[in-house]
């Protein structure tokens, strides 16, 4: 029992050791001291462009991803090399997701008032979002690896990668699907909801959290703290529900 309680800490310490070992390696195109500055530079440039233009299409997540992708092409780095070079960012990804609980705590009273409607919306959204994508892929004769990747499309990256590994899927494909889902949801979601006559920040936030996970939550925080709180809540609950149900429904 005691060893299980310390398992997450031991796993985190093992990741720290792996990051330290990667940094100690000779300099190459996949070295953390090359990949990490590339990530920071890409996001910084994309943020400058977004603030100057102000278009949701040029959101820093979109622009930064494209700039980093172009840099990786020029350097000839594949996904495995990029993942190895981004070890420090992956290490901080979990704590960053947990930090999204701060706006949730600040708006906890408001969240409690609409608890049951939120649970119903979560159950419908968390099941329908991946189910519709999987059904479309089945109609298009999608392979098993594609179907596995689509089942994790609405959860944040750390959860999606862990589930994909457990189901023997392709992590790079799952990461791409998750990123694409988040970007489309964050860019198109708020505008689409306004066209449908939805102007309630609570509904907008919850919808972004269920459908666009962490990227949608970042967009929700730009709208308001209340919107971000509901998005963080939806993202966390959707990830937990998916992590519990998906391994029971999909066997490798």
mmCIF file of N, CA and C in Angstrom, residues 71-210:
data_model
loop_
_atom_site.group_PDB
_atom_site.id
_atom_site.type_symbol
_atom_site.label_atom_id
_atom_site.label_comp_id
_atom_site.label_asym_id
_atom_site.label_seq_id
_atom_site.Cartn_x
_atom_site.Cartn_y
_atom_site.Cartn_z
ATOM 1 N N UNK A 71 9.940 24.873 -37.725
ATOM 2 C CA UNK A 71 11.307 24.719 -37.217
ATOM 3 C C UNK A 71 11.750 23.263 -37.185
ATOM 4 N N UNK A 72 10.833 22.367 -36.803
ATOM 5 C CA UNK A 72 11.171 20.943 -36.758
ATOM 6 C C UNK A 72 11.434 20.384 -38.149
ATOM 7 N N UNK A 73 10.657 20.880 -39.125
ATOM 8 C CA UNK A 73 10.882 20.442 -40.510
ATOM 9 C C UNK A 73 12.273 20.865 -40.980
ATOM 10 N N UNK A 74 12.646 22.112 -40.682
ATOM 11 C CA UNK A 74 13.953 22.617 -41.098
ATOM 12 C C UNK A 74 15.092 21.835 -40.433
ATOM 13 N N UNK A 75 14.875 21.444 -39.170
ATOM 14 C CA UNK A 75 15.910 20.712 -38.429
ATOM 15 C C UNK A 75 15.873 19.212 -38.702
ATOM 16 N N UNK A 76 14.801 18.739 -39.366
ATOM 17 C CA UNK A 76 14.681 17.299 -39.640
ATOM 18 C C UNK A 76 14.416 16.478 -38.396
ATOM 19 N N UNK A 77 13.639 17.009 -37.472
ATOM 20 C CA UNK A 77 13.348 16.312 -36.200
ATOM 21 C C UNK A 77 11.986 15.642 -36.294
ATOM 22 N N UNK A 78 11.912 14.339 -35.952
ATOM 23 C CA UNK A 78 10.632 13.631 -35.956
ATOM 24 C C UNK A 78 9.945 13.766 -34.602
ATOM 25 N N UNK A 79 8.748 13.146 -34.444
ATOM 26 C CA UNK A 79 7.989 13.309 -33.202
ATOM 27 C C UNK A 79 8.733 12.733 -32.010
ATOM 28 N N UNK A 80 9.369 11.554 -32.211
ATOM 29 C CA UNK A 80 10.078 10.934 -31.092
ATOM 30 C C UNK A 80 11.211 11.838 -30.590
ATOM 31 N N UNK A 81 11.935 12.458 -31.521
ATOM 32 C CA UNK A 81 13.015 13.372 -31.132
ATOM 33 C C UNK A 81 12.487 14.612 -30.449
ATOM 34 N N UNK A 82 11.363 15.137 -30.988
ATOM 35 C CA UNK A 82 10.756 16.327 -30.378
ATOM 36 C C UNK A 82 10.263 16.011 -28.972
ATOM 37 N N UNK A 83 9.640 14.832 -28.802
ATOM 38 C CA UNK A 83 9.133 14.444 -27.484
ATOM 39 C C UNK A 83 10.275 14.294 -26.481
ATOM 40 N N UNK A 84 11.397 13.730 -26.957
ATOM 41 C CA UNK A 84 12.545 13.564 -26.061
ATOM 42 C C UNK A 84 13.151 14.920 -25.688
ATOM 43 N N UNK A 85 13.207 15.821 -26.662
ATOM 44 C CA UNK A 85 13.781 17.142 -26.403
ATOM 45 C C UNK A 85 12.881 18.030 -25.575
ATOM 46 N N UNK A 86 11.571 17.710 -25.530
ATOM 47 C CA UNK A 86 10.606 18.526 -24.768
ATOM 48 C C UNK A 86 10.322 17.909 -23.404
ATOM 49 N N UNK A 87 11.232 17.093 -22.901
ATOM 50 C CA UNK A 87 11.007 16.403 -21.634
ATOM 51 C C UNK A 87 10.675 17.350 -20.490
ATOM 52 N N UNK A 88 11.342 18.500 -20.445
ATOM 53 C CA UNK A 88 11.092 19.446 -19.354
ATOM 54 C C UNK A 88 9.668 20.000 -19.431
ATOM 55 N N UNK A 89 9.195 20.272 -20.649
ATOM 56 C CA UNK A 89 7.827 20.768 -20.803
ATOM 57 C C UNK A 89 6.814 19.698 -20.396
ATOM 58 N N UNK A 90 7.066 18.444 -20.798
ATOM 59 C CA UNK A 90 6.165 17.357 -20.395
ATOM 60 C C UNK A 90 6.150 17.215 -18.869
ATOM 61 N N UNK A 91 7.325 17.451 -18.253
ATOM 62 C CA UNK A 91 7.433 17.348 -16.800
ATOM 63 C C UNK A 91 6.544 18.381 -16.115
ATOM 64 N N UNK A 92 6.439 19.564 -16.719
ATOM 65 C CA UNK A 92 5.675 20.656 -16.113
ATOM 66 C C UNK A 92 4.208 20.646 -16.538
ATOM 67 N N UNK A 93 3.866 19.773 -17.509
ATOM 68 C CA UNK A 93 2.501 19.757 -18.036
ATOM 69 C C UNK A 93 1.482 19.370 -16.962
ATOM 70 N N UNK A 94 1.798 18.343 -16.183
ATOM 71 C CA UNK A 94 0.885 17.903 -15.128
ATOM 72 C C UNK A 94 0.620 18.985 -14.094
ATOM 73 N N UNK A 95 1.678 19.582 -13.473
ATOM 74 C CA UNK A 95 1.435 20.671 -12.521
ATOM 75 C C UNK A 95 0.686 21.852 -13.136
ATOM 76 N N UNK A 96 0.930 22.143 -14.425
ATOM 77 C CA UNK A 96 0.221 23.256 -15.070
ATOM 78 C C UNK A 96 -1.274 22.971 -15.161
ATOM 79 N N UNK A 97 -1.621 21.711 -15.472
ATOM 80 C CA UNK A 97 -3.044 21.341 -15.533
ATOM 81 C C UNK A 97 -3.684 21.451 -14.154
ATOM 82 N N UNK A 98 -2.951 20.980 -13.131
ATOM 83 C CA UNK A 98 -3.480 21.064 -11.754
ATOM 84 C C UNK A 98 -3.690 22.520 -11.343
ATOM 85 N N UNK A 99 -2.814 23.424 -11.812
ATOM 86 C CA UNK A 99 -2.927 24.849 -11.453
ATOM 87 C C UNK A 99 -4.204 25.473 -11.993
ATOM 88 N N UNK A 100 -4.817 24.845 -12.991
ATOM 89 C CA UNK A 100 -6.088 25.366 -13.519
ATOM 90 C C UNK A 100 -7.209 25.248 -12.495
ATOM 91 N N UNK A 101 -6.953 24.537 -11.389
ATOM 92 C CA UNK A 101 -7.961 24.451 -10.323
ATOM 93 C C UNK A 101 -8.108 25.767 -9.563
ATOM 94 N N UNK A 102 -7.169 26.684 -9.722
ATOM 95 C CA UNK A 102 -7.221 27.960 -8.978
ATOM 96 C C UNK A 102 -8.480 28.760 -9.328
ATOM 97 N N UNK A 103 -8.764 29.032 -10.621
ATOM 98 C CA UNK A 103 -10.018 29.752 -10.915
ATOM 99 C C UNK A 103 -11.253 28.963 -10.510
ATOM 100 N N UNK A 104 -11.148 27.620 -10.519
ATOM 101 C CA UNK A 104 -12.281 26.808 -10.079
ATOM 102 C C UNK A 104 -12.546 27.040 -8.599
ATOM 103 N N UNK A 105 -11.496 27.070 -7.794
ATOM 104 C CA UNK A 105 -11.636 27.324 -6.354
ATOM 105 C C UNK A 105 -12.224 28.727 -6.118
ATOM 106 N N UNK A 106 -11.798 29.694 -6.916
ATOM 107 C CA UNK A 106 -12.265 31.071 -6.732
ATOM 108 C C UNK A 106 -13.748 31.221 -7.058
ATOM 109 N N UNK A 107 -14.293 30.321 -7.890
ATOM 110 C CA UNK A 107 -15.701 30.411 -8.292
ATOM 111 C C UNK A 107 -16.492 29.186 -7.835
ATOM 112 N N UNK A 108 -16.050 28.558 -6.747
ATOM 113 C CA UNK A 108 -16.657 27.308 -6.302
ATOM 114 C C UNK A 108 -18.128 27.484 -5.917
ATOM 115 N N UNK A 109 -18.486 28.613 -5.320
ATOM 116 C CA UNK A 109 -19.879 28.856 -4.921
ATOM 117 C C UNK A 109 -20.794 28.869 -6.144
ATOM 118 N N UNK A 110 -20.359 29.535 -7.192
ATOM 119 C CA UNK A 110 -21.141 29.587 -8.424
ATOM 120 C C UNK A 110 -21.279 28.200 -9.044
ATOM 121 N N UNK A 111 -20.219 27.398 -8.995
ATOM 122 C CA UNK A 111 -20.249 26.054 -9.569
ATOM 123 C C UNK A 111 -21.233 25.165 -8.822
ATOM 124 N N UNK A 112 -21.270 25.287 -7.497
ATOM 125 C CA UNK A 112 -22.151 24.446 -6.691
ATOM 126 C C UNK A 112 -23.618 24.695 -7.012
ATOM 127 N N UNK A 113 -23.971 25.908 -7.390
ATOM 128 C CA UNK A 113 -25.374 26.243 -7.667
ATOM 129 C C UNK A 113 -25.924 25.498 -8.877
ATOM 130 N N UNK A 114 -25.051 25.106 -9.784
ATOM 131 C CA UNK A 114 -25.512 24.448 -11.014
ATOM 132 C C UNK A 114 -24.896 23.057 -11.138
ATOM 133 N N UNK A 115 -24.731 22.371 -10.004
ATOM 134 C CA UNK A 115 -24.042 21.086 -9.989
ATOM 135 C C UNK A 115 -24.681 20.008 -10.839
ATOM 136 N N UNK A 116 -25.994 19.733 -10.614
ATOM 137 C CA UNK A 116 -26.633 18.627 -11.328
ATOM 138 C C UNK A 116 -26.754 18.883 -12.835
ATOM 139 N N UNK A 117 -27.178 20.090 -13.277
ATOM 140 C CA UNK A 117 -27.168 20.328 -14.733
ATOM 141 C C UNK A 117 -25.784 20.136 -15.355
ATOM 142 N N UNK A 118 -24.731 20.505 -14.596
ATOM 143 C CA UNK A 118 -23.379 20.316 -15.119
ATOM 144 C C UNK A 118 -23.050 18.833 -15.273
ATOM 145 N N UNK A 119 -23.449 18.026 -14.292
ATOM 146 C CA UNK A 119 -23.156 16.596 -14.366
ATOM 147 C C UNK A 119 -23.854 15.952 -15.565
ATOM 148 N N UNK A 120 -25.109 16.380 -15.809
ATOM 149 C CA UNK A 120 -25.836 15.851 -16.959
ATOM 150 C C UNK A 120 -25.164 16.268 -18.269
ATOM 151 N N UNK A 121 -24.779 17.538 -18.341
ATOM 152 C CA UNK A 121 -24.082 18.013 -19.544
ATOM 153 C C UNK A 121 -22.760 17.311 -19.750
ATOM 154 N N UNK A 122 -22.066 17.034 -18.646
ATOM 155 C CA UNK A 122 -20.778 16.334 -18.743
ATOM 156 C C UNK A 122 -20.971 14.918 -19.285
ATOM 157 N N UNK A 123 -21.965 14.211 -18.740
ATOM 158 C CA UNK A 123 -22.186 12.827 -19.172
ATOM 159 C C UNK A 123 -22.504 12.767 -20.663
ATOM 160 N N UNK A 124 -23.359 13.687 -21.127
ATOM 161 C CA UNK A 124 -23.725 13.701 -22.545
ATOM 162 C C UNK A 124 -22.533 14.113 -23.413
ATOM 163 N N UNK A 125 -21.876 15.201 -23.020
ATOM 164 C CA UNK A 125 -20.781 15.720 -23.841
ATOM 165 C C UNK A 125 -19.582 14.795 -23.889
ATOM 166 N N UNK A 126 -19.195 14.240 -22.731
ATOM 167 C CA UNK A 126 -17.999 13.394 -22.681
ATOM 168 C C UNK A 126 -18.182 12.112 -23.479
ATOM 169 N N UNK A 127 -19.428 11.635 -23.588
ATOM 170 C CA UNK A 127 -19.674 10.400 -24.345
ATOM 171 C C UNK A 127 -19.880 10.696 -25.832
ATOM 172 N N UNK A 128 -20.689 11.725 -26.122
ATOM 173 C CA UNK A 128 -21.018 12.003 -27.522
ATOM 174 C C UNK A 128 -19.834 12.536 -28.323
ATOM 175 N N UNK A 129 -18.986 13.371 -27.709
ATOM 176 C CA UNK A 129 -17.897 14.005 -28.466
ATOM 177 C C UNK A 129 -16.983 12.967 -29.137
ATOM 178 N N UNK A 130 -16.422 12.002 -28.385
ATOM 179 C CA UNK A 130 -15.598 10.995 -29.066
ATOM 180 C C UNK A 130 -16.418 10.000 -29.873
ATOM 181 N N UNK A 131 -17.662 9.717 -29.424
ATOM 182 C CA UNK A 131 -18.482 8.706 -30.104
ATOM 183 C C UNK A 131 -18.805 9.136 -31.536
ATOM 184 N N UNK A 132 -19.165 10.404 -31.722
ATOM 185 C CA UNK A 132 -19.483 10.893 -33.067
ATOM 186 C C UNK A 132 -18.256 10.795 -33.976
ATOM 187 N N UNK A 133 -17.089 11.182 -33.428
ATOM 188 C CA UNK A 133 -15.864 11.116 -34.236
ATOM 189 C C UNK A 133 -15.527 9.678 -34.626
ATOM 190 N N UNK A 134 -15.697 8.745 -33.688
ATOM 191 C CA UNK A 134 -15.401 7.329 -33.968
ATOM 192 C C UNK A 134 -16.376 6.782 -35.011
ATOM 193 N N UNK A 135 -17.655 7.129 -34.899
ATOM 194 C CA UNK A 135 -18.639 6.652 -35.878
ATOM 195 C C UNK A 135 -18.322 7.157 -37.277
ATOM 196 N N UNK A 136 -17.935 8.432 -37.393
ATOM 197 C CA UNK A 136 -17.564 8.983 -38.706
ATOM 198 C C UNK A 136 -16.354 8.246 -39.257
ATOM 199 N N UNK A 137 -15.358 7.974 -38.377
ATOM 200 C CA UNK A 137 -14.165 7.244 -38.829
ATOM 201 C C UNK A 137 -14.512 5.824 -39.269
ATOM 202 N N UNK A 138 -15.460 5.181 -38.560
ATOM 203 C CA UNK A 138 -15.889 3.836 -38.961
ATOM 204 C C UNK A 138 -16.548 3.859 -40.332
ATOM 205 N N UNK A 139 -17.394 4.876 -40.589
ATOM 206 C CA UNK A 139 -18.042 4.990 -41.902
ATOM 207 C C UNK A 139 -17.016 5.202 -43.014
ATOM 208 N N UNK A 140 -15.873 5.825 -42.657
ATOM 209 C CA UNK A 140 -14.812 6.068 -43.643
ATOM 210 C C UNK A 140 -13.755 4.964 -43.627
ATOM 211 N N UNK A 141 -14.075 3.827 -42.970
ATOM 212 C CA UNK A 141 -13.155 2.677 -42.899
ATOM 213 C C UNK A 141 -11.831 3.021 -42.217
ATOM 214 N N UNK A 142 -11.908 3.799 -41.143
ATOM 215 C CA UNK A 142 -10.700 4.136 -40.401
ATOM 216 C C UNK A 142 -10.097 2.912 -39.731
ATOM 217 N N UNK A 143 -8.767 2.900 -39.609
ATOM 218 C CA UNK A 143 -8.081 1.749 -39.007
ATOM 219 C C UNK A 143 -8.254 1.766 -37.489
ATOM 220 N N UNK A 144 -7.843 0.670 -36.840
ATOM 221 C CA UNK A 144 -7.977 0.552 -35.384
ATOM 222 C C UNK A 144 -7.154 1.619 -34.665
ATOM 223 N N UNK A 145 -5.966 1.922 -35.190
ATOM 224 C CA UNK A 145 -5.122 2.929 -34.541
ATOM 225 C C UNK A 145 -5.764 4.315 -34.601
ATOM 226 N N UNK A 146 -6.432 4.604 -35.709
ATOM 227 C CA UNK A 146 -7.127 5.890 -35.840
ATOM 228 C C UNK A 146 -8.295 5.957 -34.862
ATOM 229 N N UNK A 147 -9.038 4.859 -34.749
ATOM 230 C CA UNK A 147 -10.179 4.831 -33.835
ATOM 231 C C UNK A 147 -9.728 5.016 -32.386
ATOM 232 N N UNK A 148 -8.626 4.364 -32.010
ATOM 233 C CA UNK A 148 -8.109 4.523 -30.648
ATOM 234 C C UNK A 148 -7.717 5.973 -30.388
ATOM 235 N N UNK A 149 -7.057 6.588 -31.368
ATOM 236 C CA UNK A 149 -6.640 7.985 -31.202
ATOM 237 C C UNK A 149 -7.858 8.900 -31.045
ATOM 238 N N UNK A 150 -8.923 8.631 -31.785
ATOM 239 C CA UNK A 150 -10.119 9.479 -31.728
ATOM 240 C C UNK A 150 -10.857 9.353 -30.403
ATOM 241 N N UNK A 151 -10.750 8.196 -29.761
ATOM 242 C CA UNK A 151 -11.449 8.032 -28.483
ATOM 243 C C UNK A 151 -10.886 8.946 -27.401
ATOM 244 N N UNK A 152 -9.655 9.423 -27.583
ATOM 245 C CA UNK A 152 -9.035 10.282 -26.566
ATOM 246 C C UNK A 152 -9.019 11.740 -26.995
ATOM 247 N N UNK A 153 -9.748 12.098 -28.018
ATOM 248 C CA UNK A 153 -9.614 13.431 -28.609
ATOM 249 C C UNK A 153 -10.065 14.561 -27.701
ATOM 250 N N UNK A 154 -10.960 14.279 -26.730
ATOM 251 C CA UNK A 154 -11.537 15.352 -25.923
ATOM 252 C C UNK A 154 -10.921 15.471 -24.536
ATOM 253 N N UNK A 155 -9.823 14.769 -24.282
ATOM 254 C CA UNK A 155 -9.152 14.894 -22.982
ATOM 255 C C UNK A 155 -7.796 15.546 -23.195
ATOM 256 N N UNK A 156 -7.264 16.097 -22.107
ATOM 257 C CA UNK A 156 -6.000 16.818 -22.222
ATOM 258 C C UNK A 156 -4.834 15.858 -22.502
ATOM 259 N N UNK A 157 -3.737 16.393 -23.017
ATOM 260 C CA UNK A 157 -2.651 15.571 -23.562
ATOM 261 C C UNK A 157 -2.096 14.529 -22.587
ATOM 262 N N UNK A 158 -1.778 14.861 -21.321
ATOM 263 C CA UNK A 158 -1.222 13.818 -20.440
ATOM 264 C C UNK A 158 -2.149 12.618 -20.291
ATOM 265 N N UNK A 159 -3.454 12.871 -20.174
ATOM 266 C CA UNK A 159 -4.419 11.777 -20.037
ATOM 267 C C UNK A 159 -4.506 10.987 -21.340
ATOM 268 N N UNK A 160 -4.545 11.695 -22.469
ATOM 269 C CA UNK A 160 -4.658 11.024 -23.767
ATOM 270 C C UNK A 160 -3.455 10.129 -24.039
ATOM 271 N N UNK A 161 -2.258 10.601 -23.725
ATOM 272 C CA UNK A 161 -1.055 9.791 -23.973
ATOM 273 C C UNK A 161 -1.047 8.537 -23.093
ATOM 274 N N UNK A 162 -1.449 8.699 -21.834
ATOM 275 C CA UNK A 162 -1.473 7.534 -20.940
ATOM 276 C C UNK A 162 -2.503 6.508 -21.396
ATOM 277 N N UNK A 163 -3.697 6.979 -21.794
ATOM 278 C CA UNK A 163 -4.733 6.058 -22.255
ATOM 279 C C UNK A 163 -4.324 5.364 -23.553
ATOM 280 N N UNK A 164 -3.723 6.127 -24.462
ATOM 281 C CA UNK A 164 -3.299 5.547 -25.743
ATOM 282 C C UNK A 164 -2.253 4.459 -25.533
ATOM 283 N N UNK A 165 -1.319 4.704 -24.620
ATOM 284 C CA UNK A 165 -0.302 3.687 -24.324
ATOM 285 C C UNK A 165 -0.946 2.433 -23.741
ATOM 286 N N UNK A 166 -1.929 2.633 -22.861
ATOM 287 C CA UNK A 166 -2.604 1.493 -22.241
ATOM 288 C C UNK A 166 -3.381 0.673 -23.263
ATOM 289 N N UNK A 167 -3.936 1.356 -24.307
ATOM 290 C CA UNK A 167 -4.720 0.662 -25.335
ATOM 291 C C UNK A 167 -3.856 0.229 -26.514
ATOM 292 N N UNK A 168 -2.532 0.396 -26.393
ATOM 293 C CA UNK A 168 -1.584 0.008 -27.440
ATOM 294 C C UNK A 168 -1.825 0.803 -28.726
ATOM 295 N N UNK A 169 -2.158 2.069 -28.589
ATOM 296 C CA UNK A 169 -2.315 2.928 -29.749
ATOM 297 C C UNK A 169 -1.029 3.681 -30.065
ATOM 298 N N UNK A 170 -1.100 4.610 -31.032
ATOM 299 C CA UNK A 170 0.071 5.401 -31.430
ATOM 300 C C UNK A 170 -0.008 6.761 -30.736
ATOM 301 N N UNK A 171 0.949 7.039 -29.847
ATOM 302 C CA UNK A 171 0.893 8.258 -29.045
ATOM 303 C C UNK A 171 1.030 9.521 -29.897
ATOM 304 N N UNK A 172 1.874 9.482 -30.928
ATOM 305 C CA UNK A 172 2.053 10.669 -31.764
ATOM 306 C C UNK A 172 0.753 11.022 -32.480
ATOM 307 N N UNK A 173 0.028 9.999 -32.940
ATOM 308 C CA UNK A 173 -1.257 10.234 -33.605
ATOM 309 C C UNK A 173 -2.277 10.796 -32.610
ATOM 310 N N UNK A 174 -2.316 10.224 -31.413
ATOM 311 C CA UNK A 174 -3.239 10.722 -30.386
ATOM 312 C C UNK A 174 -2.921 12.163 -30.018
ATOM 313 N N UNK A 175 -1.629 12.486 -29.885
ATOM 314 C CA UNK A 175 -1.238 13.855 -29.542
ATOM 315 C C UNK A 175 -1.680 14.830 -30.638
ATOM 316 N N UNK A 176 -1.544 14.411 -31.895
ATOM 317 C CA UNK A 176 -1.973 15.262 -33.008
ATOM 318 C C UNK A 176 -3.475 15.476 -33.010
ATOM 319 N N UNK A 177 -4.228 14.407 -32.759
ATOM 320 C CA UNK A 177 -5.694 14.510 -32.719
ATOM 321 C C UNK A 177 -6.137 15.429 -31.576
ATOM 322 N N UNK A 178 -5.510 15.252 -30.407
ATOM 323 C CA UNK A 178 -5.856 16.084 -29.243
ATOM 324 C C UNK A 178 -5.558 17.563 -29.532
ATOM 325 N N UNK A 179 -4.383 17.828 -30.102
ATOM 326 C CA UNK A 179 -4.014 19.215 -30.396
ATOM 327 C C UNK A 179 -4.975 19.824 -31.423
ATOM 328 N N UNK A 180 -5.291 19.068 -32.476
ATOM 329 C CA UNK A 180 -6.189 19.584 -33.517
ATOM 330 C C UNK A 180 -7.582 19.866 -32.940
ATOM 331 N N UNK A 181 -8.077 18.939 -32.112
ATOM 332 C CA UNK A 181 -9.385 19.136 -31.487
ATOM 333 C C UNK A 181 -9.402 20.392 -30.624
ATOM 334 N N UNK A 182 -8.346 20.559 -29.818
ATOM 335 C CA UNK A 182 -8.277 21.719 -28.944
ATOM 336 C C UNK A 182 -8.197 23.025 -29.702
ATOM 337 N N UNK A 183 -7.399 23.049 -30.770
ATOM 338 C CA UNK A 183 -7.234 24.276 -31.550
ATOM 339 C C UNK A 183 -8.538 24.660 -32.242
ATOM 340 N N UNK A 184 -9.195 23.695 -32.882
ATOM 341 C CA UNK A 184 -10.460 23.975 -33.567
ATOM 342 C C UNK A 184 -11.521 24.443 -32.569
ATOM 343 N N UNK A 185 -11.588 23.766 -31.420
ATOM 344 C CA UNK A 185 -12.563 24.155 -30.400
ATOM 345 C C UNK A 185 -12.303 25.537 -29.853
ATOM 346 N N UNK A 186 -11.032 25.855 -29.577
ATOM 347 C CA UNK A 186 -10.699 27.162 -29.004
ATOM 348 C C UNK A 186 -10.930 28.293 -30.000
ATOM 349 N N UNK A 187 -10.640 28.045 -31.262
ATOM 350 C CA UNK A 187 -10.777 29.099 -32.282
ATOM 351 C C UNK A 187 -12.241 29.293 -32.687
ATOM 352 N N UNK A 188 -12.951 28.197 -32.920
ATOM 353 C CA UNK A 188 -14.317 28.277 -33.465
ATOM 354 C C UNK A 188 -15.398 28.243 -32.383
ATOM 355 N N UNK A 189 -15.110 27.653 -31.216
ATOM 356 C CA UNK A 189 -16.134 27.442 -30.203
ATOM 357 C C UNK A 189 -16.859 28.693 -29.735
ATOM 358 N N UNK A 190 -16.149 29.716 -29.213
ATOM 359 C CA UNK A 190 -16.848 30.908 -28.713
ATOM 360 C C UNK A 190 -17.693 31.603 -29.779
ATOM 361 N N UNK A 191 -17.159 31.751 -30.986
ATOM 362 C CA UNK A 191 -17.930 32.387 -32.053
ATOM 363 C C UNK A 191 -19.163 31.593 -32.435
ATOM 364 N N UNK A 192 -19.030 30.253 -32.494
ATOM 365 C CA UNK A 192 -20.162 29.399 -32.846
ATOM 366 C C UNK A 192 -21.256 29.482 -31.786
ATOM 367 N N UNK A 193 -20.868 29.493 -30.518
ATOM 368 C CA UNK A 193 -21.854 29.593 -29.441
ATOM 369 C C UNK A 193 -22.601 30.932 -29.497
ATOM 370 N N UNK A 194 -21.897 32.014 -29.835
ATOM 371 C CA UNK A 194 -22.558 33.310 -29.953
ATOM 372 C C UNK A 194 -23.546 33.312 -31.113
ATOM 373 N N UNK A 195 -23.195 32.651 -32.214
ATOM 374 C CA UNK A 195 -24.130 32.541 -33.347
ATOM 375 C C UNK A 195 -25.385 31.774 -32.934
ATOM 376 N N UNK A 196 -25.240 30.836 -31.995
ATOM 377 C CA UNK A 196 -26.381 30.050 -31.509
ATOM 378 C C UNK A 196 -27.139 30.767 -30.387
ATOM 379 N N UNK A 197 -26.697 31.990 -30.068
ATOM 380 C CA UNK A 197 -27.400 32.775 -29.044
ATOM 381 C C UNK A 197 -26.981 32.453 -27.628
ATOM 382 N N UNK A 198 -25.839 31.817 -27.452
ATOM 383 C CA UNK A 198 -25.338 31.478 -26.119
ATOM 384 C C UNK A 198 -24.321 32.536 -25.695
ATOM 385 N N UNK A 199 -24.647 33.329 -24.665
ATOM 386 C CA UNK A 199 -23.748 34.376 -24.194
ATOM 387 C C UNK A 199 -23.400 34.194 -22.707
ATOM 388 N N UNK A 200 -23.808 33.076 -22.130
ATOM 389 C CA UNK A 200 -23.528 32.788 -20.722
ATOM 390 C C UNK A 200 -22.106 32.225 -20.598
ATOM 391 N N UNK A 201 -21.265 32.928 -19.838
ATOM 392 C CA UNK A 201 -19.868 32.489 -19.695
ATOM 393 C C UNK A 201 -19.761 31.102 -19.074
ATOM 394 N N UNK A 202 -20.743 30.724 -18.238
ATOM 395 C CA UNK A 202 -20.684 29.403 -17.610
ATOM 396 C C UNK A 202 -20.852 28.310 -18.671
ATOM 397 N N UNK A 203 -21.824 28.512 -19.582
ATOM 398 C CA UNK A 203 -22.065 27.511 -20.637
ATOM 399 C C UNK A 203 -20.900 27.492 -21.620
ATOM 400 N N UNK A 204 -20.423 28.684 -21.985
ATOM 401 C CA UNK A 204 -19.287 28.751 -22.916
ATOM 402 C C UNK A 204 -18.067 28.038 -22.340
ATOM 403 N N UNK A 205 -17.778 28.304 -21.064
ATOM 404 C CA UNK A 205 -16.620 27.672 -20.435
ATOM 405 C C UNK A 205 -16.757 26.165 -20.357
ATOM 406 N N UNK A 206 -17.924 25.702 -19.931
ATOM 407 C CA UNK A 206 -18.115 24.257 -19.796
ATOM 408 C C UNK A 206 -18.020 23.562 -21.151
ATOM 409 N N UNK A 207 -18.578 24.182 -22.177
ATOM 410 C CA UNK A 207 -18.507 23.606 -23.526
ATOM 411 C C UNK A 207 -17.067 23.527 -24.014
ATOM 412 N N UNK A 208 -16.298 24.597 -23.770
ATOM 413 C CA UNK A 208 -14.895 24.584 -24.196
ATOM 414 C C UNK A 208 -14.108 23.517 -23.441
ATOM 415 N N UNK A 209 -14.387 23.346 -22.149
ATOM 416 C CA UNK A 209 -13.653 22.356 -21.365
ATOM 417 C C UNK A 209 -13.923 20.931 -21.807
ATOM 418 N N UNK A 210 -15.189 20.642 -22.140
ATOM 419 C CA UNK A 210 -15.551 19.282 -22.567
ATOM 420 C C UNK A 210 -14.991 18.971 -23.952
#
